[in-house]
Amino acid sequence: MELDPAGLLAVAREEAVLGKSEGGVPIGAALFTVDGELLGRGHNRRVQDGDPSLHAETTAFRNAGRRPHYRDTIMVTTLSPCWYCSGLVRQFTIPRVIIGESRTFTGGHEWLAEHGVTITLLDDPDCVTLMTEFIDEHPDLWFEDIGTSA
Ligand SMILES: [Zn+2]
């Protein structure tokens, strides 16, 4: 069965919109099996929980719980994964990452590709809009940690 990457991204994008509605950083993610079963979903919770380590990908990963291995999973995220989340993908040998966009921020997805991770970059206009509006409206929040590492 061929997966529909846009359909998987829609789940991550819902999380990003939810995060925005909570006043947070609008980045969402979801972990699926390669067969499209949803294992966990989540969004960036830096503002909501006062925790800069709760990125969308790590939140979705933690919500998925323990698995014997991750070789049959796909990480889906609305934004190119930062170094921290790219490290998570390699640490747990997640073989594929589907990305909404990398126009507003480019993290480690090219590095992941060099190390054998299959990258699907969808260049989704709704994901671009979410981030562009957020950066325009809350530059202080965006540059609170991303700005120092980019
Ligand atoms: Zn991250």
GROMACS .gro file of N, CA and C and ligand atoms in nm:
model
  451
    1MET      N    1   0.085  -0.119   0.000
    1MET     CA    2   0.000   0.000   0.000
    1MET      C    3   0.089   0.125   0.000
    2GLU      N    4   0.062   0.213  -0.091
    2GLU     CA    5   0.139   0.339  -0.096
    2GLU      C    6   0.073   0.442  -0.006
    3LEU      N    7   0.154   0.500   0.082
    3LEU     CA    8   0.102   0.600   0.173
    3LEU      C    9   0.084   0.733   0.102
    4ASP      N   10  -0.009   0.813   0.152
    4ASP     CA   11  -0.029   0.948   0.102
    4ASP      C   12   0.040   1.045   0.197
    5PRO      N   13   0.159   1.095   0.160
    5PRO     CA   14   0.232   1.183   0.252
    5PRO      C   15   0.152   1.305   0.294
    6ALA      N   16   0.071   1.359   0.203
    6ALA     CA   17  -0.008   1.478   0.236
    6ALA      C   18  -0.113   1.446   0.341
    7GLY      N   19  -0.167   1.325   0.337
    7GLY     CA   20  -0.265   1.284   0.437
    7GLY      C   21  -0.201   1.272   0.575
    8LEU      N   22  -0.079   1.221   0.580
    8LEU     CA   23  -0.008   1.210   0.708
    8LEU      C   24   0.028   1.350   0.759
    9LEU      N   25   0.069   1.437   0.666
    9LEU     CA   26   0.105   1.574   0.706
    9LEU      C   27  -0.015   1.647   0.766
   10ALA      N   28  -0.135   1.615   0.717
   10ALA     CA   29  -0.255   1.684   0.767
   10ALA      C   30  -0.269   1.665   0.918
   11VAL      N   31  -0.230   1.548   0.969
   11VAL     CA   32  -0.239   1.522   1.114
   11VAL      C   33  -0.140   1.613   1.188
   12ALA      N   34  -0.018   1.622   1.136
   12ALA     CA   35   0.083   1.709   1.199
   12ALA      C   36   0.039   1.855   1.192
   13ARG      N   37  -0.021   1.893   1.080
   13ARG     CA   38  -0.066   2.032   1.063
   13ARG      C   39  -0.179   2.065   1.160
   14GLU      N   40  -0.267   1.969   1.185
   14GLU     CA   41  -0.372   1.990   1.287
   14GLU      C   42  -0.309   2.021   1.422
   15GLU      N   43  -0.202   1.952   1.453
   15GLU     CA   44  -0.132   1.975   1.580
   15GLU      C   45  -0.072   2.116   1.583
   16ALA      N   46  -0.016   2.158   1.469
   16ALA     CA   47   0.042   2.292   1.462
   16ALA      C   48  -0.065   2.399   1.485
   17VAL      N   49  -0.181   2.379   1.426
   17VAL     CA   50  -0.292   2.474   1.442
   17VAL      C   51  -0.340   2.475   1.587
   18LEU      N   52  -0.343   2.358   1.648
   18LEU     CA   53  -0.380   2.348   1.789
   18LEU      C   54  -0.280   2.425   1.876
   19GLY      N   55  -0.152   2.407   1.846
   19GLY     CA   56  -0.049   2.480   1.921
   19GLY      C   57  -0.065   2.629   1.906
   20LYS      N   58  -0.096   2.674   1.785
   20LYS     CA   59  -0.119   2.817   1.762
   20LYS      C   60  -0.236   2.867   1.845
   21SER      N   61  -0.345   2.788   1.850
   21SER     CA   62  -0.464   2.829   1.924
   21SER      C   63  -0.436   2.839   2.073
   22GLU      N   64  -0.334   2.771   2.120
   22GLU     CA   65  -0.295   2.776   2.261
   22GLU      C   66  -0.195   2.888   2.289
   23GLY      N   67  -0.159   2.964   2.183
   23GLY     CA   68  -0.062   3.070   2.200
   23GLY      C   69   0.082   3.024   2.191
   24GLY      N   70   0.099   2.902   2.139
   24GLY     CA   71   0.234   2.845   2.132
   24GLY      C   72   0.297   2.852   1.995
   25VAL      N   73   0.413   2.791   1.983
   25VAL     CA   74   0.485   2.785   1.856
   25VAL      C   75   0.412   2.685   1.765
   26PRO      N   76   0.368   2.728   1.645
   26PRO     CA   77   0.281   2.643   1.563
   26PRO      C   78   0.358   2.539   1.480
   27ILE      N   79   0.415   2.445   1.549
   27ILE     CA   80   0.484   2.334   1.482
   27ILE      C   81   0.421   2.206   1.536
   28GLY      N   82   0.381   2.117   1.444
   28GLY     CA   83   0.317   1.992   1.483
   28GLY      C   84   0.390   1.873   1.424
   29ALA      N   85   0.369   1.757   1.483
   29ALA     CA   86   0.435   1.636   1.434
   29ALA      C   87   0.351   1.515   1.469
   30ALA      N   88   0.380   1.403   1.403
   30ALA     CA   89   0.314   1.277   1.434
   30ALA      C   90   0.407   1.163   1.394
   31LEU      N   91   0.401   1.057   1.473
   31LEU     CA   92   0.477   0.937   1.441
   31LEU      C   93   0.380   0.830   1.394
   32PHE      N   94   0.407   0.776   1.277
   32PHE     CA   95   0.323   0.671   1.218
   32PHE      C   96   0.407   0.546   1.195
   33THR      N   97   0.339   0.432   1.180
   33THR     CA   98   0.409   0.316   1.124
   33THR      C   99   0.417   0.335   0.973
   34VAL      N  100   0.500   0.254   0.908
   34VAL     CA  101   0.511   0.263   0.763
   34VAL      C  102   0.380   0.222   0.695
   35ASP      N  103   0.291   0.157   0.769
   35ASP     CA  104   0.161   0.121   0.715
   35ASP      C  105   0.056   0.231   0.738
   36GLY      N  106   0.098   0.341   0.802
   36GLY     CA  107   0.007   0.453   0.821
   36GLY      C  108  -0.070   0.451   0.950
   37GLU      N  109  -0.035   0.362   1.043
   37GLU     CA  110  -0.101   0.361   1.173
   37GLU      C  111  -0.042   0.472   1.260
   38LEU      N  112  -0.129   0.554   1.317
   38LEU     CA  113  -0.084   0.663   1.403
   38LEU      C  114  -0.039   0.610   1.538
   39LEU      N  115   0.085   0.643   1.577
   39LEU     CA  116   0.140   0.598   1.705
   39LEU      C  117   0.137   0.709   1.810
   40GLY      N  118   0.159   0.831   1.766
   40GLY     CA  119   0.159   0.943   1.859
   40GLY      C  120   0.161   1.073   1.782
   41ARG      N  121   0.104   1.176   1.842
   41ARG     CA  122   0.100   1.307   1.778
   41ARG      C  123   0.122   1.413   1.883
   42GLY      N  124   0.168   1.531   1.840
   42GLY     CA  125   0.190   1.637   1.939
   42GLY      C  126   0.238   1.764   1.872
   43HIS      N  127   0.252   1.869   1.953
   43HIS     CA  128   0.300   1.996   1.901
   43HIS      C  129   0.398   2.058   1.999
   44ASN      N  130   0.470   2.156   1.949
   44ASN     CA  131   0.566   2.228   2.030
   44ASN      C  132   0.496   2.286   2.153
   45ARG      N  133   0.553   2.266   2.271
   45ARG     CA  134   0.489   2.312   2.395
   45ARG      C  135   0.582   2.401   2.477
   46ARG      N  136   0.676   2.466   2.409
   46ARG     CA  137   0.771   2.552   2.481
   46ARG      C  138   0.700   2.658   2.563
   47VAL      N  139   0.602   2.728   2.501
   47VAL     CA  140   0.530   2.834   2.570
   47VAL      C  141   0.433   2.774   2.673
   48GLN      N  142   0.355   2.674   2.629
   48GLN     CA  143   0.249   2.620   2.715
   48GLN      C  144   0.305   2.560   2.843
   49ASP      N  145   0.414   2.486   2.832
   49ASP     CA  146   0.469   2.415   2.948
   49ASP      C  147   0.595   2.482   3.003
   50GLY      N  148   0.639   2.590   2.938
   50GLY     CA  149   0.763   2.653   2.983
   50GLY      C  150   0.882   2.560   2.969
   51ASP      N  151   0.878   2.475   2.866
   51ASP     CA  152   0.982   2.372   2.851
   51ASP      C  153   1.038   2.378   2.709
   52PRO      N  154   1.160   2.431   2.692
   52PRO     CA  155   1.216   2.445   2.557
   52PRO      C  156   1.253   2.313   2.492
   53SER      N  157   1.248   2.202   2.566
   53SER     CA  158   1.283   2.073   2.505
   53SER      C  159   1.161   2.003   2.446
   54LEU      N  160   1.042   2.060   2.463
   54LEU     CA  161   0.922   1.996   2.409
   54LEU      C  162   0.893   2.047   2.268
   55HIS      N  163   0.975   2.001   2.174
   55HIS     CA  164   0.952   2.030   2.033
   55HIS      C  165   0.838   1.940   1.983
   56ALA      N  166   0.786   1.973   1.866
   56ALA     CA  167   0.675   1.894   1.811
   56ALA      C  168   0.715   1.747   1.797
   57GLU      N  169   0.832   1.723   1.742
   57GLU     CA  170   0.875   1.586   1.715
   57GLU      C  171   0.896   1.508   1.846
   58THR      N  172   0.959   1.573   1.944
   58THR     CA  173   0.984   1.501   2.070
   58THR      C  174   0.852   1.476   2.143
   59THR      N  175   0.758   1.570   2.133
   59THR     CA  176   0.628   1.551   2.198
   59THR      C  177   0.552   1.435   2.135
   60ALA      N  178   0.551   1.431   2.001
   60ALA     CA  179   0.484   1.320   1.931
   60ALA      C  180   0.552   1.187   1.965
   61PHE      N  181   0.685   1.190   1.968
   61PHE     CA  182   0.762   1.069   1.998
   61PHE      C  183   0.730   1.019   2.139
   62ARG      N  184   0.727   1.110   2.235
   62ARG     CA  185   0.698   1.070   2.373
   62ARG      C  186   0.554   1.020   2.385
   63ASN      N  187   0.462   1.081   2.312
   63ASN     CA  188   0.323   1.036   2.317
   63ASN      C  189   0.305   0.898   2.255
   64ALA      N  190   0.396   0.860   2.167
   64ALA     CA  191   0.388   0.727   2.105
   64ALA      C  192   0.427   0.616   2.204
   65GLY      N  193   0.501   0.651   2.307
   65GLY     CA  194   0.541   0.550   2.405
   65GLY      C  195   0.654   0.461   2.356
   66ARG      N  196   0.682   0.357   2.432
   66ARG     CA  197   0.795   0.269   2.400
   66ARG      C  198   0.760   0.172   2.289
   67ARG      N  199   0.859   0.142   2.207
   67ARG     CA  200   0.849   0.038   2.105
   67ARG      C  201   0.979  -0.041   2.106
   68PRO      N  202   0.974  -0.165   2.063
   68PRO     CA  203   1.099  -0.244   2.062
   68PRO      C  204   1.203  -0.186   1.967
   69HIS      N  205   1.157  -0.121   1.862
   69HIS     CA  206   1.246  -0.052   1.769
   69HIS      C  207   1.160   0.044   1.686
   70TYR      N  208   1.230   0.128   1.607
   70TYR     CA  209   1.158   0.232   1.530
   70TYR      C  210   1.183   0.219   1.380
   71ARG      N  211   1.234   0.103   1.341
   71ARG     CA  212   1.270   0.085   1.200
   71ARG      C  213   1.148   0.080   1.109
   72ASP      N  214   1.030   0.066   1.166
   72ASP     CA  215   0.907   0.061   1.086
   72ASP      C  216   0.822   0.186   1.106
   73THR      N  217   0.888   0.297   1.139
   73THR     CA  218   0.811   0.418   1.166
   73THR      C  219   0.847   0.533   1.070
   74ILE      N  220   0.760   0.631   1.067
   74ILE     CA  221   0.779   0.753   0.988
   74ILE      C  222   0.753   0.872   1.080
   75MET      N  223   0.846   0.964   1.085
   75MET     CA  224   0.823   1.090   1.158
   75MET      C  225   0.770   1.193   1.059
   76VAL      N  226   0.658   1.254   1.092
   76VAL     CA  227   0.598   1.357   1.008
   76VAL      C  228   0.601   1.487   1.086
   77THR      N  229   0.650   1.593   1.025
   77THR     CA  230   0.660   1.721   1.096
   77THR      C  231   0.629   1.835   1.000
   78THR      N  232   0.570   1.941   1.055
   78THR     CA  233   0.531   2.052   0.968
   78THR      C  234   0.651   2.136   0.924
   79LEU      N  235   0.763   2.125   0.997
   79LEU     CA  236   0.880   2.210   0.968
   79LEU      C  237   1.006   2.125   0.969
   80SER      N  238   1.099   2.162   0.883
   80SER     CA  239   1.228   2.092   0.878
   80SER      C  240   1.282   2.073   1.021
   81PRO      N  241   1.317   1.950   1.058
   81PRO     CA  242   1.355   1.923   1.198
   81PRO      C  243   1.487   1.988   1.237
   82CYS      N  244   1.487   2.052   1.353
   82CYS     CA  245   1.609   2.114   1.406
   82CYS      C  246   1.713   2.005   1.435
   83TRP      N  247   1.831   2.046   1.478
   83TRP     CA  248   1.938   1.948   1.506
   83TRP      C  249   1.898   1.852   1.617
   84TYR      N  250   1.831   1.905   1.716
   84TYR     CA  251   1.788   1.824   1.830
   84TYR      C  252   1.693   1.712   1.783
   85CYS      N  253   1.595   1.749   1.701
   85CYS     CA  254   1.499   1.649   1.654
   85CYS      C  255   1.560   1.561   1.544
   86SER      N  256   1.652   1.615   1.465
   86SER     CA  257   1.723   1.532   1.369
   86SER      C  258   1.806   1.428   1.445
   87GLY      N  259   1.861   1.468   1.557
   87GLY     CA  260   1.935   1.373   1.640
   87GLY      C  261   1.845   1.263   1.693
   88LEU      N  262   1.722   1.299   1.729
   88LEU     CA  263   1.626   1.198   1.776
   88LEU      C  264   1.599   1.095   1.666
   89VAL      N  265   1.582   1.145   1.543
   89VAL     CA  266   1.554   1.055   1.430
   89VAL      C  267   1.668   0.955   1.412
   90ARG      N  268   1.793   1.004   1.423
   90ARG     CA  269   1.906   0.912   1.406
   90ARG      C  270   1.926   0.824   1.528
   91GLN      N  271   1.908   0.880   1.647
   91GLN     CA  272   1.927   0.801   1.769
   91GLN      C  273   1.838   0.677   1.769
   92PHE      N  274   1.712   0.694   1.723
   92PHE     CA  275   1.616   0.584   1.729
   92PHE      C  276   1.597   0.517   1.592
   93THR      N  277   1.685   0.551   1.497
   93THR     CA  278   1.687   0.485   1.365
   93THR      C  279   1.551   0.490   1.297
   94ILE      N  280   1.488   0.606   1.299
   94ILE     CA  281   1.364   0.627   1.225
   94ILE      C  282   1.403   0.644   1.078
   95PRO      N  283   1.351   0.559   0.990
   95PRO     CA  284   1.404   0.555   0.853
   95PRO      C  285   1.349   0.660   0.757
   96ARG      N  286   1.239   0.725   0.794
   96ARG     CA  287   1.178   0.818   0.699
   96ARG      C  288   1.121   0.939   0.772
   97VAL      N  289   1.137   1.058   0.710
   97VAL     CA  290   1.081   1.181   0.766
   97VAL      C  291   1.005   1.253   0.654
   98ILE      N  292   0.881   1.287   0.681
   98ILE     CA  293   0.799   1.367   0.589
   98ILE      C  294   0.789   1.507   0.648
   99ILE      N  295   0.822   1.608   0.567
   99ILE     CA  296   0.837   1.745   0.616
   99ILE      C  297   0.741   1.838   0.543
  100GLY      N  298   0.670   1.922   0.619
  100GLY     CA  299   0.578   2.017   0.557
  100GLY      C  300   0.648   2.122   0.475
  101GLU      N  301   0.750   2.185   0.537
  101GLU     CA  302   0.821   2.291   0.464
  101GLU      C  303   0.957   2.317   0.526
  102SER      N  304   1.045   2.378   0.445
  102SER     CA  305   1.176   2.418   0.498
  102SER      C  306   1.212   2.559   0.451
  103ARG      N  307   1.108   2.635   0.412
  103ARG     CA  308   1.134   2.774   0.365
  103ARG      C  309   1.164   2.867   0.482
  104THR      N  310   1.088   2.851   0.592
  104THR     CA  311   1.104   2.944   0.704
  104THR      C  312   1.217   2.903   0.797
  105PHE      N  313   1.256   2.776   0.792
  105PHE     CA  314   1.366   2.726   0.876
  105PHE      C  315   1.416   2.596   0.814
  106THR      N  316   1.546   2.587   0.796
  106THR     CA  317   1.606   2.463   0.747
  106THR      C  318   1.690   2.404   0.858
  107GLY      N  319   1.649   2.288   0.905
  107GLY     CA  320   1.723   2.220   1.012
  107GLY      C  321   1.818   2.117   0.954
  108GLY      N  322   1.805   1.994   1.003
  108GLY     CA  323   1.904   1.891   0.968
  108GLY      C  324   1.859   1.790   0.865
  109HIS      N  325   1.758   1.823   0.783
  109HIS     CA  326   1.705   1.716   0.697
  109HIS      C  327   1.803   1.673   0.586
  110GLU      N  328   1.889   1.766   0.543
  110GLU     CA  329   1.988   1.723   0.443
  110GLU      C  330   2.093   1.632   0.506
  111TRP      N  331   2.129   1.662   0.628
  111TRP     CA  332   2.219   1.575   0.705
  111TRP      C  333   2.157   1.437   0.724
  112LEU      N  334   2.027   1.433   0.754
  112LEU     CA  335   1.959   1.305   0.768
  112LEU      C  336   1.965   1.227   0.636
  113ALA      N  337   1.938   1.295   0.525
  113ALA     CA  338   1.941   1.229   0.394
  113ALA      C  339   2.079   1.170   0.365
  114GLU      N  340   2.184   1.245   0.403
  114GLU     CA  341   2.320   1.195   0.382
  114GLU      C  342   2.347   1.068   0.462
  115HIS      N  343   2.269   1.049   0.569
  115HIS     CA  344   2.288   0.931   0.653
  115HIS      C  345   2.180   0.827   0.629
  116GLY      N  346   2.117   0.832   0.512
  116GLY     CA  347   2.031   0.723   0.470
  116GLY      C  348   1.885   0.736   0.507
  117VAL      N  349   1.846   0.847   0.569
  117VAL     CA  350   1.705   0.866   0.602
  117VAL      C  351   1.633   0.915   0.475
  118THR      N  352   1.520   0.855   0.446
  118THR     CA  353   1.439   0.897   0.332
  118THR      C  354   1.362   1.023   0.370
  119ILE      N  355   1.385   1.130   0.294
  119ILE     CA  356   1.323   1.259   0.323
  119ILE      C  357   1.220   1.291   0.214
  120THR      N  358   1.100   1.326   0.258
  120THR     CA  359   0.997   1.374   0.166
  120THR      C  360   0.963   1.517   0.207
  121LEU      N  361   0.998   1.612   0.122
  121LEU     CA  362   0.972   1.753   0.151
  121LEU      C  363   0.854   1.799   0.066
  122LEU      N  364   0.741   1.833   0.132
  122LEU     CA  365   0.617   1.859   0.058
  122LEU      C  366   0.599   2.004   0.017
  123ASP      N  367   0.672   2.096   0.081
  123ASP     CA  368   0.659   2.238   0.050
  123ASP      C  369   0.512   2.281   0.056
  124ASP      N  370   0.450   2.253   0.169
  124ASP     CA  371   0.307   2.276   0.188
  124ASP      C  372   0.279   2.423   0.218
  125PRO      N  373   0.198   2.490   0.136
  125PRO     CA  374   0.176   2.634   0.155
  125PRO      C  375   0.111   2.668   0.288
  126ASP      N  376   0.024   2.581   0.341
  126ASP     CA  377  -0.040   2.610   0.470
  126ASP      C  378   0.061   2.606   0.584
  127CYS      N  379   0.157   2.516   0.575
  127CYS     CA  380   0.262   2.512   0.678
  127CYS      C  381   0.349   2.637   0.669
  128VAL      N  382   0.378   2.681   0.547
  128VAL     CA  383   0.458   2.803   0.530
  128VAL      C  384   0.385   2.922   0.591
  129THR      N  385   0.255   2.931   0.565
  129THR     CA  386   0.176   3.043   0.618
  129THR      C  387   0.173   3.043   0.770
  130LEU      N  388   0.154   2.925   0.829
  130LEU     CA  389   0.152   2.915   0.976
  130LEU      C  390   0.279   2.974   1.036
  131MET      N  391   0.394   2.936   0.980
  131MET     CA  392   0.522   2.981   1.037
  131MET      C  393   0.549   3.127   1.004
  132THR      N  394   0.517   3.168   0.882
  132THR     CA  395   0.543   3.306   0.842
  132THR      C  396   0.464   3.403   0.930
  133GLU      N  397   0.335   3.370   0.952
  133GLU     CA  398   0.253   3.457   1.036
  133GLU      C  399   0.304   3.457   1.180
  134PHE      N  400   0.343   3.341   1.228
  134PHE     CA  401   0.393   3.332   1.366
  134PHE      C  402   0.520   3.416   1.384
  135ILE      N  403   0.613   3.404   1.291
  135ILE     CA  404   0.740   3.477   1.303
  135ILE      C  405   0.714   3.628   1.294
  136ASP      N  406   0.620   3.667   1.207
  136ASP     CA  407   0.585   3.809   1.196
  136ASP      C  408   0.522   3.863   1.324
  137GLU      N  409   0.435   3.780   1.384
  137GLU     CA  410   0.358   3.827   1.500
  137GLU      C  411   0.434   3.812   1.631
  138HIS      N  412   0.521   3.711   1.638
  138HIS     CA  413   0.591   3.681   1.764
  138HIS      C  414   0.741   3.658   1.740
  139PRO      N  415   0.810   3.757   1.684
  139PRO     CA  416   0.953   3.735   1.658
  139PRO      C  417   1.031   3.705   1.787
  140ASP      N  418   0.983   3.762   1.899
  140ASP     CA  419   1.051   3.737   2.026
  140ASP      C  420   1.046   3.590   2.063
  141LEU      N  421   0.928   3.528   2.043
  141LEU     CA  422   0.915   3.386   2.074
  141LEU      C  423   0.999   3.301   1.980
  142TRP      N  424   0.996   3.334   1.852
  142TRP     CA  425   1.069   3.253   1.755
  142TRP      C  426   1.219   3.261   1.780
  143PHE      N  427   1.269   3.382   1.805
  143PHE     CA  428   1.413   3.396   1.820
  143PHE      C  429   1.462   3.365   1.961
  144GLU      N  430   1.368   3.329   2.049
  144GLU     CA  431   1.408   3.296   2.186
  144GLU      C  432   1.509   3.183   2.190
  145ASP      N  433   1.488   3.079   2.108
  145ASP     CA  434   1.593   2.978   2.103
  145ASP      C  435   1.640   2.946   1.963
  146ILE      N  436   1.548   2.947   1.865
  146ILE     CA  437   1.589   2.916   1.728
  146ILE      C  438   1.691   3.015   1.677
  147GLY      N  439   1.667   3.145   1.709
  147GLY     CA  440   1.753   3.249   1.655
  147GLY      C  441   1.898   3.237   1.699
  148THR      N  442   1.919   3.177   1.815
  148THR     CA  443   2.055   3.165   1.865
  148THR      C  444   2.126   3.043   1.809
  149SER      N  445   2.048   2.949   1.754
  149SER     CA  446   2.111   2.826   1.706
  149SER      C  447   2.120   2.822   1.554
  150ALA      N  448   2.048   2.914   1.486
  150ALA     CA  449   2.046   2.909   1.341
  150ALA      C  450   2.167   2.985   1.284
  151ZN      ZN  451   1.323   2.026   1.711
   0.00000   0.00000   0.00000
